[in-house]
PDB file of C-alpha atoms in Angstrom:
ATOM      1  CA  ALA A   1      -6.593   6.930  -3.156  1.00  0.00           C
ATOM      2  CA  SER A   2      -7.732   3.415  -3.849  1.00  0.00           C
ATOM      3  CA  PHE A   3      -7.790   4.347  -7.621  1.00  0.00           C
ATOM      4  CA  LEU A   4      -4.815   4.971  -9.778  1.00  0.00           C
ATOM      5  CA  PHE A   5      -6.383   7.409 -12.223  1.00  0.00           C
ATOM      6  CA  GLN A   6      -8.384  10.421 -12.325  1.00  0.00           C
ATOM      7  CA  TYR A   7     -11.493  10.923 -14.267  1.00  0.00           C
ATOM      8  CA  ASN A   8      -9.520  12.486 -17.189  1.00  0.00           C
ATOM      9  CA  GLY A   9      -7.256   9.447 -17.437  1.00  0.00           C
ATOM     10  CA  GLU A  10      -4.259  10.969 -15.944  1.00  0.00           C
ATOM     11  CA  PRO A  11      -2.643   9.141 -12.986  1.00  0.00           C
ATOM     12  CA  LEU A  12      -3.579  10.657  -9.426  1.00  0.00           C
ATOM     13  CA  TRP A  13      -0.595  13.066  -8.138  1.00  0.00           C
ATOM     14  CA  LYS A  14       2.309  11.280  -6.636  1.00  0.00           C
ATOM     15  CA  SER A  15       1.783  13.350  -3.426  1.00  0.00           C
ATOM     16  CA  THR A  16      -1.783  11.552  -3.141  1.00  0.00           C
ATOM     17  CA  PHE A  17      -0.247   8.264  -3.187  1.00  0.00           C
ATOM     18  CA  GLU A  18       2.866   9.066  -0.890  1.00  0.00           C
ATOM     19  CA  ASP A  19       0.129  10.493   1.537  1.00  0.00           C
ATOM     20  CA  THR A  20      -2.036   7.201   1.405  1.00  0.00           C
ATOM     21  CA  LEU A  21       1.134   4.996   1.934  1.00  0.00           C
ATOM     22  CA  LYS A  22       2.379   6.952   4.878  1.00  0.00           C
ATOM     23  CA  LYS A  23      -1.143   6.795   6.526  1.00  0.00           C
ATOM     24  CA  THR A  24      -1.240   3.169   5.639  1.00  0.00           C
ATOM     25  CA  ASP A  25       1.987   2.420   7.235  1.00  0.00           C
ATOM     26  CA  ALA A  26       1.034   4.476  10.402  1.00  0.00           C
ATOM     27  CA  LEU A  27      -2.125   2.539  10.837  1.00  0.00           C
ATOM     28  CA  LEU A  28      -0.052  -0.661  10.619  1.00  0.00           C
ATOM     29  CA  SER A  29       2.251   0.525  13.130  1.00  0.00           C
ATOM     30  CA  GLU A  30      -0.516   0.589  15.810  1.00  0.00           C
ATOM     31  CA  THR A  31      -0.803  -3.246  15.635  1.00  0.00           C
ATOM     32  CA  ASN A  32       1.283  -6.053  17.436  1.00  0.00           C
ATOM     33  CA  GLY A  33       1.915  -7.751  14.225  1.00  0.00           C
ATOM     34  CA  PRO A  34       2.318  -7.351  10.601  1.00  0.00           C
ATOM     35  CA  PHE A  35      -1.483  -7.460  10.029  1.00  0.00           C
ATOM     36  CA  PHE A  36      -4.053  -4.675  10.398  1.00  0.00           C
ATOM     37  CA  PHE A  37      -5.124  -6.294  13.554  1.00  0.00           C
ATOM     38  CA  GLY A  38      -2.073  -8.000  14.811  1.00  0.00           C
ATOM     39  CA  GLU A  39      -0.584 -11.173  14.438  1.00  0.00           C
ATOM     40  CA  SER A  40      -3.460 -12.693  12.401  1.00  0.00           C
ATOM     41  CA  LEU A  41      -4.798 -12.342   8.949  1.00  0.00           C
ATOM     42  CA  THR A  42      -8.361 -10.819   8.968  1.00  0.00           C
ATOM     43  CA  ALA A  43     -11.114  -9.604   6.556  1.00  0.00           C
ATOM     44  CA  ALA A  44      -9.233  -6.083   6.968  1.00  0.00           C
ATOM     45  CA  ASP A  45      -6.064  -7.726   5.298  1.00  0.00           C
ATOM     46  CA  ILE A  46      -8.137  -9.346   2.405  1.00  0.00           C
ATOM     47  CA  ALA A  47     -10.161  -5.886   1.840  1.00  0.00           C
ATOM     48  CA  TRP A  48      -6.936  -3.855   1.527  1.00  0.00           C
ATOM     49  CA  SER A  49      -4.776  -6.567  -0.472  1.00  0.00           C
ATOM     50  CA  PRO A  50      -6.261  -5.516  -4.073  1.00  0.00           C
ATOM     51  CA  PHE A  51      -5.468  -1.977  -3.598  1.00  0.00           C
ATOM     52  CA  LEU A  52      -1.988  -2.253  -2.004  1.00  0.00           C
ATOM     53  CA  GLU A  53      -0.781  -5.185  -4.127  1.00  0.00           C
ATOM     54  CA  ARG A  54      -1.918  -3.044  -6.893  1.00  0.00           C
ATOM     55  CA  TYR A  55       0.167  -0.071  -5.581  1.00  0.00           C
ATOM     56  CA  ARG A  56       3.230  -2.206  -4.931  1.00  0.00           C
ATOM     57  CA  TYR A  57       3.417  -3.148  -8.696  1.00  0.00           C
ATOM     58  CA  GLN A  58       2.126  -0.507 -10.566  1.00  0.00           C
ATOM     59  CA  LEU A  59       2.882   2.919  -8.637  1.00  0.00           C
ATOM     60  CA  PRO A  60       6.653   2.697  -9.472  1.00  0.00           C
ATOM     61  CA  CYS A  61       5.372   2.430 -13.420  1.00  0.00           C
ATOM     62  CA  LEU A  62       3.203   5.623 -12.855  1.00  0.00           C
ATOM     63  CA  HIS A  63       5.645   7.689 -10.740  1.00  0.00           C
ATOM     64  CA  PRO A  64       9.324   6.957 -10.980  1.00  0.00           C
ATOM     65  CA  GLY A  65      10.925   6.729  -7.500  1.00  0.00           C
ATOM     66  CA  LEU A  66       7.709   5.837  -5.821  1.00  0.00           C
ATOM     67  CA  GLU A  67       8.326   2.430  -4.274  1.00  0.00           C
ATOM     68  CA  PRO A  68       5.621   1.117  -1.683  1.00  0.00           C
ATOM     69  CA  TYR A  69       7.809  -1.681  -0.842  1.00  0.00           C
ATOM     70  CA  ASP A  70      10.725   0.539   0.671  1.00  0.00           C
ATOM     71  CA  ALA A  71      11.492  -0.556   4.161  1.00  0.00           C
ATOM     72  CA  LYS A  72      12.960   2.618   5.044  1.00  0.00           C
ATOM     73  CA  LEU A  73       9.990   4.903   4.255  1.00  0.00           C
ATOM     74  CA  TYR A  74       7.225   2.299   4.948  1.00  0.00           C
ATOM     75  CA  PRO A  75       8.544  -0.434   7.207  1.00  0.00           C
ATOM     76  CA  ASN A  76       5.213  -1.565   8.500  1.00  0.00           C
ATOM     77  CA  LEU A  77       3.769  -1.805   5.029  1.00  0.00           C
ATOM     78  CA  CYS A  78       6.680  -3.917   3.900  1.00  0.00           C
ATOM     79  CA  ALA A  79       6.087  -6.152   6.892  1.00  0.00           C
ATOM     80  CA  TRP A  80       2.618  -6.489   5.759  1.00  0.00           C
ATOM     81  CA  TYR A  81       3.757  -7.352   2.008  1.00  0.00           C
ATOM     82  CA  ASP A  82       6.103  -9.806   3.399  1.00  0.00           C
ATOM     83  CA  ALA A  83       3.256 -11.447   5.692  1.00  0.00           C
ATOM     84  CA  MET A  84       1.013 -11.628   2.923  1.00  0.00           C
ATOM     85  CA  ASP A  85       3.586 -13.160   0.596  1.00  0.00           C
ATOM     86  CA  HIS A  86       3.790 -16.173   3.003  1.00  0.00           C
ATOM     87  CA  ILE A  87       0.089 -16.861   3.255  1.00  0.00           C
ATOM     88  CA  PRO A  88      -0.378 -20.299   1.858  1.00  0.00           C
TER      89      PRO A  88
END
């Protein structure tokens, strides 16, 4: 679900994004740090960044109540967002 819209111009289903966010959070939970490969920023974080940053700000506009930056639902993803926010 790296894209926001279907071919017909309608937003993807909310459940599609929720599933993607859950899987991303689970993937991040397997590391020993906030990034995809632990404590250090890698190409994986850079590759994911455009999609996840877009989700962070645009998903709440498409689907009210869908907040990717929700520490209760997605604690590892929130840690990733925080770590990315502090990259110089």
